[in-house]
CSV table of C-alpha atoms and ligand atoms in Angstrom, one decimal:
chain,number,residue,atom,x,y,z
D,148,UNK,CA,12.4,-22.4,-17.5
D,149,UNK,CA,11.5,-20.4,-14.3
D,150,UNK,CA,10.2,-22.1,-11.3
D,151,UNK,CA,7.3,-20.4,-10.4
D,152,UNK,CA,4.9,-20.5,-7.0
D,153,UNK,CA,1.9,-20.3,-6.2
D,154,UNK,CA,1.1,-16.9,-4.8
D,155,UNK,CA,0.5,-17.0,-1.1
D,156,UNK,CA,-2.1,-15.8,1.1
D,157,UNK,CA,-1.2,-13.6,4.4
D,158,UNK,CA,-3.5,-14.1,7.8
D,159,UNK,CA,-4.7,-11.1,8.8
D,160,UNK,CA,-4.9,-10.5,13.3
D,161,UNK,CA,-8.0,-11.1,13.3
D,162,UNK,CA,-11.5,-12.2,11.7
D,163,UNK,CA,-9.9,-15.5,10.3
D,164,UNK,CA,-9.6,-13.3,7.3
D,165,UNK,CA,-6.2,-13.6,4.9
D,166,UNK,CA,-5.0,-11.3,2.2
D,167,UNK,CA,-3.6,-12.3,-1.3
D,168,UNK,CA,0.2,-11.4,-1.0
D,169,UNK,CA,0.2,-9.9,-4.5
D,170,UNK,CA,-2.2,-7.0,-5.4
D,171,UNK,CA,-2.4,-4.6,-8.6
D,172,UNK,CA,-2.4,-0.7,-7.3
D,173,UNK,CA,-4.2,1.5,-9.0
D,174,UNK,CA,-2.0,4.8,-8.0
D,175,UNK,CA,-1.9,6.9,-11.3
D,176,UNK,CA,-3.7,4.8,-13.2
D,177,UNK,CA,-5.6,6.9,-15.8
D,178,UNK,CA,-9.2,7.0,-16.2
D,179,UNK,CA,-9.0,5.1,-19.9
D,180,UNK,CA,-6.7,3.0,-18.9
D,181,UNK,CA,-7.8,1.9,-15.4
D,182,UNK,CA,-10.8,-0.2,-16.0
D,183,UNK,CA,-9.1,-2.3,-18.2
D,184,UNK,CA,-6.0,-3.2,-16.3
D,185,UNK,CA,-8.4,-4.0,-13.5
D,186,UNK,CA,-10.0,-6.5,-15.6
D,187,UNK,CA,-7.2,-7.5,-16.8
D,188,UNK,CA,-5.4,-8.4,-13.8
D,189,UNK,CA,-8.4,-10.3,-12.5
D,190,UNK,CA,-9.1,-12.4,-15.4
D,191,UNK,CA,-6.0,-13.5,-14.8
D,192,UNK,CA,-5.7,-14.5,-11.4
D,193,UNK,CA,-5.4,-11.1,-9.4
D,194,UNK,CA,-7.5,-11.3,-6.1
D,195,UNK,CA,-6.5,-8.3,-4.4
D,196,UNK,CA,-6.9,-4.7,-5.5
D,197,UNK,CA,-5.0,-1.4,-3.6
D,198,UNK,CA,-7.2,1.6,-4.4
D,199,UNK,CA,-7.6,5.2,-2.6
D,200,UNK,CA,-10.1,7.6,-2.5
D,201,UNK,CA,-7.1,10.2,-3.2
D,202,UNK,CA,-6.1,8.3,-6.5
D,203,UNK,CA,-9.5,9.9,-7.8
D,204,UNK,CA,-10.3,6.8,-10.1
D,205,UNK,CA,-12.3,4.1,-7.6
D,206,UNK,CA,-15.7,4.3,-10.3
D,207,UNK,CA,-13.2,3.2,-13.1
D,208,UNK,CA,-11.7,0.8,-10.7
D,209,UNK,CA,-15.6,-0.3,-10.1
D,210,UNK,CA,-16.7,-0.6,-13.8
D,211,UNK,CA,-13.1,-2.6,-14.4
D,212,UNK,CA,-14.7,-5.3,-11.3
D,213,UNK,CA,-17.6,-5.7,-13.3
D,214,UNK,CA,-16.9,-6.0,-16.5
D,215,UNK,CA,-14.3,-8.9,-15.5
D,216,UNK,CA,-16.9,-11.1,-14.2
D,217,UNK,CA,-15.2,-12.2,-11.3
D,218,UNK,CA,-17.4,-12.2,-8.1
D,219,UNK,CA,-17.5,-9.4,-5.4
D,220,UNK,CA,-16.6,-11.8,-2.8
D,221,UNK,CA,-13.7,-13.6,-4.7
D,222,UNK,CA,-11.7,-10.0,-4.5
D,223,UNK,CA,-9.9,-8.4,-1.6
D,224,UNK,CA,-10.5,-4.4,-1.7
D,225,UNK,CA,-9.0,-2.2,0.2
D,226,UNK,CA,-8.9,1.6,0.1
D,227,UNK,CA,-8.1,4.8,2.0
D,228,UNK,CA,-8.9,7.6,4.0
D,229,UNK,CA,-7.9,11.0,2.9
D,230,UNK,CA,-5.9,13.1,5.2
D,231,UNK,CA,-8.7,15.9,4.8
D,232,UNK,CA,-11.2,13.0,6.0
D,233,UNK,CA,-9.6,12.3,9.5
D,234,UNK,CA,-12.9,14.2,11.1
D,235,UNK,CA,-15.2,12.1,8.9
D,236,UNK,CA,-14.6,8.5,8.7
D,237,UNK,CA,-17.5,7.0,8.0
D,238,UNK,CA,-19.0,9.7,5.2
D,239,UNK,CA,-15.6,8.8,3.9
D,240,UNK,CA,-16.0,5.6,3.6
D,241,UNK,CA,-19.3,5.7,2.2
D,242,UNK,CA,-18.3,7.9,-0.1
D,243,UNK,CA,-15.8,5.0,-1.7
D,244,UNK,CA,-18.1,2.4,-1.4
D,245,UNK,CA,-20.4,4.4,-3.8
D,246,UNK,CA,-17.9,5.3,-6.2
D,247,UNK,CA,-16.4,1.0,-6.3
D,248,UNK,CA,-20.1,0.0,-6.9
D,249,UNK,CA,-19.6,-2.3,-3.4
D,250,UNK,CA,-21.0,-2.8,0.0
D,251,UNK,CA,-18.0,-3.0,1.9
D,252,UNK,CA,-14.2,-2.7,1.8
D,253,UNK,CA,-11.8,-6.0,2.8
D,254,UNK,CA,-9.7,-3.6,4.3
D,255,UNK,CA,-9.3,0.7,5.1
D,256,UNK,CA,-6.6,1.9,5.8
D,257,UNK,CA,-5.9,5.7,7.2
D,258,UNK,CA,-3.6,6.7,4.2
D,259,UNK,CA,-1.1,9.1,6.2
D,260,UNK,CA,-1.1,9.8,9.7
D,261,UNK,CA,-1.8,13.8,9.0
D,262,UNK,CA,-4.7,14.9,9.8
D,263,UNK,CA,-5.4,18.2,6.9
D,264,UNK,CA,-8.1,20.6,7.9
D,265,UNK,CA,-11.1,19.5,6.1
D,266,UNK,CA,-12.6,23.0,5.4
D,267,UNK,CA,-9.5,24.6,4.2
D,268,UNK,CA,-8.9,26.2,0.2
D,269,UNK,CA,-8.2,23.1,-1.4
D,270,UNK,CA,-10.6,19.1,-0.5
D,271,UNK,CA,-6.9,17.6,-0.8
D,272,UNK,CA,-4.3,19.4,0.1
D,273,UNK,CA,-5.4,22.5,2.0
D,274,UNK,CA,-2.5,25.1,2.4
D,275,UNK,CA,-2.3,28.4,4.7
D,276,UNK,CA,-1.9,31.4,3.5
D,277,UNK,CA,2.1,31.1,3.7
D,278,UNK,CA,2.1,27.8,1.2
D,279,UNK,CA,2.7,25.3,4.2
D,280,UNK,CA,0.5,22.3,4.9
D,281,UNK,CA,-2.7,23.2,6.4
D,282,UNK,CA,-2.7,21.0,9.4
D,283,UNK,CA,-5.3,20.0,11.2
D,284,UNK,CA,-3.9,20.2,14.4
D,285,UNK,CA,-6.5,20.1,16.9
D,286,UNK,CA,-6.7,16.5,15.8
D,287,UNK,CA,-5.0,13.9,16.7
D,288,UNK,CA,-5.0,10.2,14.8
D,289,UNK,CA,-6.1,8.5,17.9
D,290,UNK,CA,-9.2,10.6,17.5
D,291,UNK,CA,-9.1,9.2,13.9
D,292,UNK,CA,-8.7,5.5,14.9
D,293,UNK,CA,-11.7,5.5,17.3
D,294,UNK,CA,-13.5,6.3,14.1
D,295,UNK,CA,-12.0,3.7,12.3
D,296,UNK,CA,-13.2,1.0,15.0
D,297,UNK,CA,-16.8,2.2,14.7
D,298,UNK,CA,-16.7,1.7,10.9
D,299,UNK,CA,-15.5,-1.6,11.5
D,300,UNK,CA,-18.0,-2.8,14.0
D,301,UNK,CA,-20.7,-1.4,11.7
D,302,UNK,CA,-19.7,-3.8,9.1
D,303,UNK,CA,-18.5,-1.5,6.4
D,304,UNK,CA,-15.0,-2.7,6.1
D,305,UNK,CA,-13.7,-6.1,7.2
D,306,UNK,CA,-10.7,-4.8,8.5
D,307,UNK,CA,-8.8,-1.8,9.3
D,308,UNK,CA,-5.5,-0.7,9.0
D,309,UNK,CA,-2.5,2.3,8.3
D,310,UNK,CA,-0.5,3.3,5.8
D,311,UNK,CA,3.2,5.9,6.3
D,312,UNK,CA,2.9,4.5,9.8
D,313,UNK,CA,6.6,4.6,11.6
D,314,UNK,CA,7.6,3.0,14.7
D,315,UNK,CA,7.1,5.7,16.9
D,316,UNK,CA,4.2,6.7,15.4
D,317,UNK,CA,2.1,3.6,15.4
D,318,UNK,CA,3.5,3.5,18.9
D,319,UNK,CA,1.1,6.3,20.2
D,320,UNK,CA,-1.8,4.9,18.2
D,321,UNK,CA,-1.4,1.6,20.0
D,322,UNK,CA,-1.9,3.9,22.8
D,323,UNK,CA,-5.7,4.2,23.0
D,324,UNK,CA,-6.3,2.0,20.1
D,325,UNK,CA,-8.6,-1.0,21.2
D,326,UNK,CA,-8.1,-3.0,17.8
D,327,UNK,CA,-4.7,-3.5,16.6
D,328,UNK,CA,-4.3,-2.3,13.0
D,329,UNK,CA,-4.6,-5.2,10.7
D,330,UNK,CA,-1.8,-4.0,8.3
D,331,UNK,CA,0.6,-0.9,7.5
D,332,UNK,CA,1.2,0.0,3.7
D,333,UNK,CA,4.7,1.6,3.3
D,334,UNK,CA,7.2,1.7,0.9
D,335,UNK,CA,9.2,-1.0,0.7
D,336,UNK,CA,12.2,-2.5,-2.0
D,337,UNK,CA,15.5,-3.2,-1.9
D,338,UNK,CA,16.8,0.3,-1.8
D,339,UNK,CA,14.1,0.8,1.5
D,340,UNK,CA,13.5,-2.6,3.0
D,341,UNK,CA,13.2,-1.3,6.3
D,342,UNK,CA,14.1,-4.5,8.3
D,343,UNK,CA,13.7,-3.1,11.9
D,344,UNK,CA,10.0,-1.7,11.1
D,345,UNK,CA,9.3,-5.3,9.9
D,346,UNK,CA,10.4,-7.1,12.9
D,347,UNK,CA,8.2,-4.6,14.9
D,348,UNK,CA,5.2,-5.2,12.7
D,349,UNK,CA,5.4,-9.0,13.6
D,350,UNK,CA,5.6,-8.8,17.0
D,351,UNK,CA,3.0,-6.9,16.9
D,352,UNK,CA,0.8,-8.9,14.4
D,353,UNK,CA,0.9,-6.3,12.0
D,354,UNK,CA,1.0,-7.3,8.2
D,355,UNK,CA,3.1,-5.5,6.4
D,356,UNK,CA,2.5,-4.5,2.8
D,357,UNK,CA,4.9,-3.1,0.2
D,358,UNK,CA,3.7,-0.2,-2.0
D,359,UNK,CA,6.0,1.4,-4.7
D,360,UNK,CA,7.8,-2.0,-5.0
D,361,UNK,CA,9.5,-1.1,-8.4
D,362,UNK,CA,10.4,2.2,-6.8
D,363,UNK,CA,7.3,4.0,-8.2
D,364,UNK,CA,8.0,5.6,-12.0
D,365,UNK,CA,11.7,6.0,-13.7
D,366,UNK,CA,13.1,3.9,-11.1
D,367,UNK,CA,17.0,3.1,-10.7
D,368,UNK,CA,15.7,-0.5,-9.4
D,369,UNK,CA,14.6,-1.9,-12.6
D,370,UNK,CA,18.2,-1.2,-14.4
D,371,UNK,CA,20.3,-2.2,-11.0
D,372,UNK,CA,22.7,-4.7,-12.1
D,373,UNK,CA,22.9,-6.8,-8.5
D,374,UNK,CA,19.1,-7.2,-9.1
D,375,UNK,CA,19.5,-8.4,-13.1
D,376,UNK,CA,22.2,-10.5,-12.1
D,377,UNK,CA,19.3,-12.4,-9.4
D,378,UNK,CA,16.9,-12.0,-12.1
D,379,UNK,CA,19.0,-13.8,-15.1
D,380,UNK,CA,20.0,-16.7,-12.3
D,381,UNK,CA,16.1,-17.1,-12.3
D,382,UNK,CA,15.2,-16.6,-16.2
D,383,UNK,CA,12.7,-13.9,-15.2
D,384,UNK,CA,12.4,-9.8,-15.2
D,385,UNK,CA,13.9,-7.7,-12.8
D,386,UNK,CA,10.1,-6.7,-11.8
D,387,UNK,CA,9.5,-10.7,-11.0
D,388,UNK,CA,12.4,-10.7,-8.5
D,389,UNK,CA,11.6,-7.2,-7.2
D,390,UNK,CA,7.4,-8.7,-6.3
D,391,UNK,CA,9.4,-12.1,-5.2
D,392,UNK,CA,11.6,-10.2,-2.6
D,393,UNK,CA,8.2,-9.1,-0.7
D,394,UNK,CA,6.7,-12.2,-1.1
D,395,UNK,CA,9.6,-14.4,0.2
D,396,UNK,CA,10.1,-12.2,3.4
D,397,UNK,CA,6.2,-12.5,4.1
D,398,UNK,CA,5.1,-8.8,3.1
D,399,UNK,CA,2.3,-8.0,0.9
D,400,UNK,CA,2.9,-6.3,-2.3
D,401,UNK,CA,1.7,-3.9,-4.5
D,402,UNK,CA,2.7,-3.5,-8.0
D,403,UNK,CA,1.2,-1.2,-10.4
D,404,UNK,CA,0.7,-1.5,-14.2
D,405,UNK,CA,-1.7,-0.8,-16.5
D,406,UNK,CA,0.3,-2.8,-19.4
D,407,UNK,CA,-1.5,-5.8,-19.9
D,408,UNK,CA,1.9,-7.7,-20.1
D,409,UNK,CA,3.3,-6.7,-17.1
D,410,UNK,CA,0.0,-6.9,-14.9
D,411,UNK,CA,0.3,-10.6,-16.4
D,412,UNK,CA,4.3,-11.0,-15.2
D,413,UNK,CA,3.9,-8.9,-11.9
D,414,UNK,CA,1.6,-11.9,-10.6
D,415,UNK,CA,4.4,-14.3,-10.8
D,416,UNK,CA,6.3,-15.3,-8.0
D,417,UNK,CA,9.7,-17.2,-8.0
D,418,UNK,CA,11.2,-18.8,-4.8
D,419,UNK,CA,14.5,-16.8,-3.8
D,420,UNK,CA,17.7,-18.6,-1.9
D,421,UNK,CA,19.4,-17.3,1.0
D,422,UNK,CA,22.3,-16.0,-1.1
D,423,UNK,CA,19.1,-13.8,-3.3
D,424,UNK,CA,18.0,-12.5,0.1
D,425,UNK,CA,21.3,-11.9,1.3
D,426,UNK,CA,21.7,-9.4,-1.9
D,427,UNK,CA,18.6,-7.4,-1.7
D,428,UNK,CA,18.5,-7.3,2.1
D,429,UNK,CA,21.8,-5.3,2.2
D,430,UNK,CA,21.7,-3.5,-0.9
D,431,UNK,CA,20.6,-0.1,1.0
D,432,UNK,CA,23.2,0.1,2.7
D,433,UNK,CA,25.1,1.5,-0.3
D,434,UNK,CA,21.7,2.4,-2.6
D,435,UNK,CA,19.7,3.5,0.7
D,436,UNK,CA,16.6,5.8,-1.0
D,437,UNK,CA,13.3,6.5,-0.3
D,438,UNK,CA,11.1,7.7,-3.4
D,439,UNK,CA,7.7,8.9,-2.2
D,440,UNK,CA,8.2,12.0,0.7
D,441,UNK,CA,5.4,14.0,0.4
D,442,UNK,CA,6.8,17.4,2.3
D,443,UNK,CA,4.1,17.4,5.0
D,444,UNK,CA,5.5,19.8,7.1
D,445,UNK,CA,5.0,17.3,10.1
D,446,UNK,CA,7.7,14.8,11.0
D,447,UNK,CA,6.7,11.2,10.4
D,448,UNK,CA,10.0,9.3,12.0
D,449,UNK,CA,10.7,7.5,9.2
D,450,UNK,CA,14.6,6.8,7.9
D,451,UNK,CA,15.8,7.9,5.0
D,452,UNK,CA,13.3,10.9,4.9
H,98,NAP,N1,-0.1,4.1,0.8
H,98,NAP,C1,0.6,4.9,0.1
H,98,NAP,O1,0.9,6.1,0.5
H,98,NAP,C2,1.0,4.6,-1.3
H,98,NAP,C3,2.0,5.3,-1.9
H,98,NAP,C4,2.5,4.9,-3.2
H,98,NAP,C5,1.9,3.8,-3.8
H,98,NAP,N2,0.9,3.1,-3.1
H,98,NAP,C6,0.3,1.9,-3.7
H,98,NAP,O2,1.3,1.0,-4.2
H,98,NAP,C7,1.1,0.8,-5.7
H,98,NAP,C8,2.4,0.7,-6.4
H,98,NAP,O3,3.3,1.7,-6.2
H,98,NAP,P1,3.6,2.8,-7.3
H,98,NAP,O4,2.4,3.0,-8.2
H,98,NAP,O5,4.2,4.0,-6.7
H,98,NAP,O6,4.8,2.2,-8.2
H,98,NAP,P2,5.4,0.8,-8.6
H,98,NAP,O7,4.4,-0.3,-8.6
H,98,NAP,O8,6.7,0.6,-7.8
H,98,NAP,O9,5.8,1.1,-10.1
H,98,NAP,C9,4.9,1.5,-11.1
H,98,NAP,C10,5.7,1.8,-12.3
H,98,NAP,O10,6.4,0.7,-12.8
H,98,NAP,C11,6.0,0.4,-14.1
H,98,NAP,N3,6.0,-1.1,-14.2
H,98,NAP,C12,5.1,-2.0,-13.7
H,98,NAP,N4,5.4,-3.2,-13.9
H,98,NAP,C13,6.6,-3.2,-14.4
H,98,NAP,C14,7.5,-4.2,-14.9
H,98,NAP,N5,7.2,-5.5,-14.7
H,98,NAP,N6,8.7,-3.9,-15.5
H,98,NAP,C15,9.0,-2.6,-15.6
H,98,NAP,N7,8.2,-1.5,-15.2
H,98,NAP,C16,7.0,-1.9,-14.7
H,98,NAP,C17,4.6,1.0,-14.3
H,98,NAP,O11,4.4,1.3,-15.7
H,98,NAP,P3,3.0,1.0,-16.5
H,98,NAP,O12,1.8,1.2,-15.5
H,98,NAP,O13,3.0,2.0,-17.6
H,98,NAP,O14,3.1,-0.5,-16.9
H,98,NAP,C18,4.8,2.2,-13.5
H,98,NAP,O15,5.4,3.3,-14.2
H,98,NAP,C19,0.3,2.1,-6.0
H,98,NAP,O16,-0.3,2.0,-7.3
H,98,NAP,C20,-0.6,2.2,-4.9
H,98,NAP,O17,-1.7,1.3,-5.0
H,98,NAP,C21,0.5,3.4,-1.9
């Protein structure tokens, strides 16, 4: 039988606030299909939901809090700005608040640090006449993160942070910025486990949180026989010891499903040895991928891009 934990909470830098360190995301979840798995999840024991204003389904996610019952205040929400919404942070954010059906967000995070020019030919991803990104280039995400701190002390999230933040770049943020970002969403599994961007996060007092933790759709992860090996010492899934990797190095993570069975086994958490961490630490160095590079035309500093 598998020896399972209790799943963890995560202290966020500041507020006295702390973050469940498992969360259901909601990235291409259907409308149809997302309600339920949201309701789902929190009927049985999710507290944390990772949504996005791009993800274009934040009412369904809404109805799928209500119909579970589960009290606003019991459930950590976070969601994101748009890259077209850089200019307008607070319209942005009331924007999402009226399509969840609540009166303020846990935690916002700016999604990319690309600025898109929010009148170009397209509310998403504007493009120039050529096909390449249309940048917003007279603006700069220090610009954006001023308007982040005003939505925060206006009480409309609890907490702010970023998401496809590198080193370098969260380096100029920190800059001007006057609150240090709560949290940074990046992607983050075996194949990408980005130790050196970790170790920067916690000196900084960052948390970080893993998105695409099964390596996003049709992923290589799930059939790696290092990992089912780990997984078969345990008696659980591949997926169990792919959420238990974050949660045993102290990151956030972010699994999506909207299969009632798996929502059910992605919330369980084994404890790992150092011979499990060991494996799935250095794993990259031979498997080393990233899944999810948007071509932004800008260069974001990461590895493996
Ligand atoms: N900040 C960002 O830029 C960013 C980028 C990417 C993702 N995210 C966030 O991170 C979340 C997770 O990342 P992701 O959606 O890319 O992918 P993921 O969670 O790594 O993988 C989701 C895929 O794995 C399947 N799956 C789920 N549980 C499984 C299990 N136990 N065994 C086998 N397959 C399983 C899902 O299928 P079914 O749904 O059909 O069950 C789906 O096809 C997103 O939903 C989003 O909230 C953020």
């Amino acid at each position: 039988m598998p020896e399972y934990m209790d799943v963890p909470e995560i202290k966020l830098n500041y507020g006295g606030r702390a973050i469940p360190a498992v969360g259901l995301g909601t990235w291409q979840s259907k409308p149809g299909e997302v309600a339920n798995a949201v309701t789902v999840a929190l009927q049985n024991g999710y507290r944390h939901l990772d949504l996005a204003w791009i993800y274009g389904n934040e009412t369904e996610v809404g109805q799928g809090i209500k119909d579970s019952g589960i009290p606003r205040h019991e459930i950590f929400i976070t969601s994101k700005l748009w890259c077209t919404k850089h200019r307008h942070v607070e319209a942005a954010v009331r924007e999402s608040l009226e399509r969840i059906g609540t009166d303020y967000l846990d935690l916002y995070l700016v999604h990319w640090p690309v600025p898109l020019n929010p009148n170009g030919n397209d509310p998403k991803f504007p493009k120039k006449e050529d096909g390449s990104r249309d940048l917003d280039t007279e603006w700069t995400i220090n610009h954006t993160w001023e308007q982040m701190e005003a939505v925060l002390e206006k009480g409309l999230v609890k907490a702010i942070g970023v998401s496809n933040f590198s080193e370098p770049v969260l380096d100029e943020l920190l800059k001007t910025a006057k609150v240090v970002p709560a949290a940074n969403q990046v992607e983050l599994h075996p194949y990408l486990p980005q130790h050196e961007l970790l170790e920067y996060l916690e000196k900084k007092g960052i948390v970080a949180e893993a998105y695409s933790p099964f390596g996003s759709t049709n992923s290589p992860l799930l059939t790696d026989q290092d990992i089912q090996k780990i997984a078969d010492k345990h008696d659980v899934s591949v997926g169990t010891i792919l959420i238990s990797y974050q949660v045993n190095r102290n990151v956030v993570v972010l699994p999506k499903s909207v299969t009632e069975k798996r929502i059910i086994d992605n919330s369980k958490v084994v404890k790992l040895d150092s011979e499990d961490m060991e494996t799935l630490n250095s794993l990259y160095k031979t498997k080393g991928k990233r899944f999810i590079k948007p071509d932004w035309g800008v260069d974001l500093k990461f590895e493996y891009w």
